Amino acid sequence: IVMAYSLIPIDDEEDIVRRYLFLQNFVKESRKFGAQRIASEKKAAEISLKNLSINAGYSDVTRLSLRMETKLIDDIRDLFEEHNVEDIIVKLHVDENGKADIICKKEEKILKSVPARLKKNEYIVRLNENKKKLNEQFKRTKFMFEQAMEEETEFLAEEIEILHNNPVANAVVRSLLFVSGEKVGFIEDGKLVDYAGYETTLLNRDIVKVAHPYHLY
C-alpha cells in the first residue's frame, strides 16, 4: 500500500507535500518496531519516494526532497514575522545551529517561554506545530546530506545557493565543505571559498558534491 500510495495521480504541489511528509513520518514511526520491520518499512518508503519523484516530474529523490523542504519553509514565512497575541509579541526563530523555537516578548523583554494562559491560543498552537515540523526538517536535512556525502550525490551550485535562503537547511549547508572539480571549500554567495580564503566563482549549472574526509585526505 505504501509503495502504491505515491503512484496515485497527483492533484497539485500541496498534494505532493502531503505525500512526502506522510512517507517521512512512516519511516520515523517504524523505528519503534523490531529491526526486521524497520528495514522492510524503510525499503518500502524508499521505493515509494522514488515513485513519487517520478510521478511528480523530478529527476530523482534528492531533487524532490530539496523542493519539498524549501516549500515547507516558504509556506510558513509569515510565522517568522512578529505577531501580537494579546499583550505579547511572538514569532518563530531558527538559530545558527538549526534549532527552531518561539521567541516571546513583552514590553521588549524576552520571556523564557509562552505564558501558560496562551498555550491554547490558535496562533500559539500553530507556532508550536510548526516549531516541531522545523526541528524534524533539520534532522531530515542533516541525514540527507550525510547520505549525499557517502553516495557522492551531485548537486547544481544553484541548488545549494537556494538552500541558503532556508534557515533550517542553511544551518546544515553553510558548515559543509563542497568539492568542485579539483577544488574544495565552502559555498558562499555563489563562490567556492577555500581554507586560505581564495574564491572561485561558481556558475549556476556547475556540479558540486559534499566533501568526504577522503577528498580532504
XYZ file of C-alpha atoms in Angstrom:
217
model
C 0.000 0.000 0.000
C 2.810 2.420 0.906
C 4.616 1.812 -2.391
C 1.384 2.269 -4.368
C 0.425 5.455 -2.488
C 2.883 7.571 -4.473
C 1.591 6.297 -7.836
C -1.916 7.744 -7.443
C -2.421 10.715 -9.833
C -1.255 13.983 -8.235
C -3.610 16.940 -7.780
C -1.138 19.752 -7.109
C 2.077 20.595 -5.257
C 0.288 20.618 -1.908
C -0.674 17.022 -2.615
C 2.991 16.172 -3.240
C 3.976 17.800 0.063
C 1.341 15.796 1.963
C 2.576 12.520 0.495
C 6.217 13.425 1.060
C 5.581 14.190 4.748
C 3.472 11.043 5.137
C 6.340 8.888 3.860
C 8.870 10.672 6.069
C 6.636 10.129 9.097
C 6.099 6.484 8.084
C 9.852 5.879 8.327
C 10.047 7.759 11.631
C 7.211 5.755 13.203
C 8.695 2.438 12.064
C 11.706 2.928 14.355
C 9.733 1.744 17.377
C 9.428 -1.758 15.904
C 11.940 -4.584 15.502
C 14.996 -4.470 13.231
C 13.433 -6.620 10.505
C 10.300 -4.480 10.270
C 12.355 -1.274 10.365
C 14.420 -2.477 7.394
C 11.324 -3.635 5.492
C 9.364 -0.407 6.000
C 12.399 1.757 5.239
C 12.834 -0.043 1.926
C 9.139 0.372 1.111
C 9.346 4.101 1.855
C 12.476 4.491 -0.292
C 10.734 2.841 -3.255
C 7.658 4.985 -2.697
C 9.744 8.183 -2.607
C 11.354 7.177 -5.903
C 7.921 6.576 -7.385
C 6.697 9.918 -6.036
C 9.655 11.799 -7.533
C 8.955 10.243 -10.954
C 5.203 10.825 -10.675
C 5.808 14.466 -9.698
C 8.254 15.056 -12.563
C 11.523 15.246 -10.610
C 14.710 13.617 -11.890
C 15.438 11.882 -8.578
C 14.507 11.710 -4.889
C 17.166 14.288 -3.949
C 15.577 16.948 -6.176
C 12.137 16.093 -4.818
C 13.406 16.401 -1.246
C 15.140 19.729 -1.886
C 11.967 21.199 -3.367
C 9.675 19.837 -0.656
C 11.874 21.054 2.210
C 12.115 24.504 0.606
C 8.345 24.702 0.067
C 7.695 23.765 3.698
C 9.608 26.905 4.703
C 8.039 29.114 2.028
C 4.552 28.183 3.252
C 5.217 29.476 6.781
C 7.360 32.571 6.101
C 4.745 34.701 7.849
C 5.400 32.897 11.141
C 8.938 34.321 11.204
C 7.463 37.828 11.441
C 6.458 39.361 14.786
C 2.792 38.898 15.648
C 0.759 40.286 18.534
C -1.104 37.791 20.715
C -2.916 39.786 23.374
C -0.177 41.611 25.328
C 2.850 39.735 23.965
C 4.752 39.562 20.680
C 5.680 36.158 19.264
C 7.448 34.713 16.225
C 9.265 31.590 15.079
C 13.047 31.680 15.086
C 15.742 29.277 13.871
C 19.170 29.720 15.467
C 22.546 29.226 13.779
C 22.538 25.547 14.773
C 19.196 24.890 13.087
C 17.132 24.657 16.275
C 13.646 26.150 15.967
C 11.985 27.923 18.874
C 9.329 30.515 19.669
C 10.562 33.989 20.560
C 8.209 35.626 23.040
C 8.474 39.274 24.116
C 6.533 41.502 26.439
C 7.360 45.203 26.527
C 10.695 44.487 24.764
C 11.643 41.905 27.386
C 12.358 38.370 26.151
C 10.310 35.811 28.079
C 11.627 32.324 28.825
C 8.506 30.737 27.369
C 4.990 31.470 26.160
C 2.706 32.267 29.137
C 0.619 29.251 30.170
C -2.607 31.234 29.726
C -1.911 31.465 25.979
C -0.941 27.832 25.323
C -4.303 27.079 23.683
C -4.412 30.251 21.617
C -4.918 29.305 17.960
C -1.850 31.219 16.756
C 0.366 29.805 19.520
C -0.809 26.282 18.685
C 0.148 26.922 15.054
C 3.589 28.172 16.118
C 4.194 25.084 18.259
C 3.103 22.723 15.485
C 5.478 24.341 13.002
C 8.295 24.555 15.537
C 8.095 20.762 15.789
C 7.992 20.411 11.990
C 11.083 22.615 11.603
C 13.081 20.578 14.111
C 12.083 17.411 12.258
C 13.089 19.071 9.000
C 16.555 19.790 10.403
C 17.046 16.100 11.211
C 15.903 15.108 7.707
C 18.171 17.668 6.040
C 21.190 16.612 8.077
C 20.576 12.947 7.246
C 20.045 13.755 3.557
C 23.417 15.479 3.280
C 25.161 12.715 5.234
C 23.841 10.301 2.611
C 24.823 12.704 -0.168
C 28.390 12.727 1.159
C 28.581 8.931 1.306
C 26.984 8.428 -2.122
C 28.787 11.372 -3.783
C 25.486 12.842 -4.909
C 25.932 15.632 -7.452
C 24.180 18.964 -6.945
C 23.958 22.056 -9.083
C 25.602 25.075 -7.468
C 22.309 26.979 -7.738
C 20.523 24.257 -5.724
C 22.889 24.783 -2.811
C 22.561 28.563 -3.098
C 18.760 28.310 -2.853
C 19.118 26.360 0.400
C 20.921 29.315 1.984
C 17.520 31.058 1.986
C 16.078 28.244 4.083
C 17.081 28.922 7.731
C 16.901 25.220 8.622
C 18.830 23.904 5.620
C 21.291 26.806 5.823
C 22.346 25.656 9.296
C 23.494 22.433 7.633
C 24.927 23.511 4.263
C 26.832 26.583 5.446
C 29.093 24.356 7.555
C 29.727 21.791 4.805
C 32.748 21.639 2.540
C 31.955 21.047 -1.134
C 34.030 19.718 -3.992
C 34.004 21.371 -7.408
C 36.457 19.824 -9.837
C 39.764 19.721 -8.005
C 38.832 22.452 -5.541
C 37.346 22.149 -2.049
C 35.706 24.884 0.002
C 32.583 26.427 1.495
C 29.888 27.803 -0.799
C 29.211 31.456 -0.055
C 27.366 33.944 -2.293
C 27.895 31.927 -5.452
C 31.553 31.279 -4.758
C 33.633 28.367 -3.541
C 35.854 29.701 -0.751
C 38.827 27.526 0.270
C 40.681 27.365 3.611
C 43.044 30.143 2.518
C 40.172 32.442 1.560
C 40.721 32.023 -2.183
C 37.439 32.413 -4.074
C 36.282 30.591 -7.193
C 33.085 31.847 -8.851
C 30.518 29.095 -9.424
C 28.070 29.165 -12.314
C 24.504 28.063 -11.570
C 24.897 24.816 -13.526
C 28.303 23.878 -12.078
C 28.368 20.468 -10.394
C 29.337 20.270 -6.719
C 29.480 17.384 -4.219
C 29.631 17.304 -0.435
C 33.264 16.731 0.519
C 34.027 13.371 2.141
C 37.019 13.052 4.517
C 38.631 11.017 1.714
C 38.623 14.098 -0.533
C 40.482 16.053 2.141
C 42.978 13.197 2.582
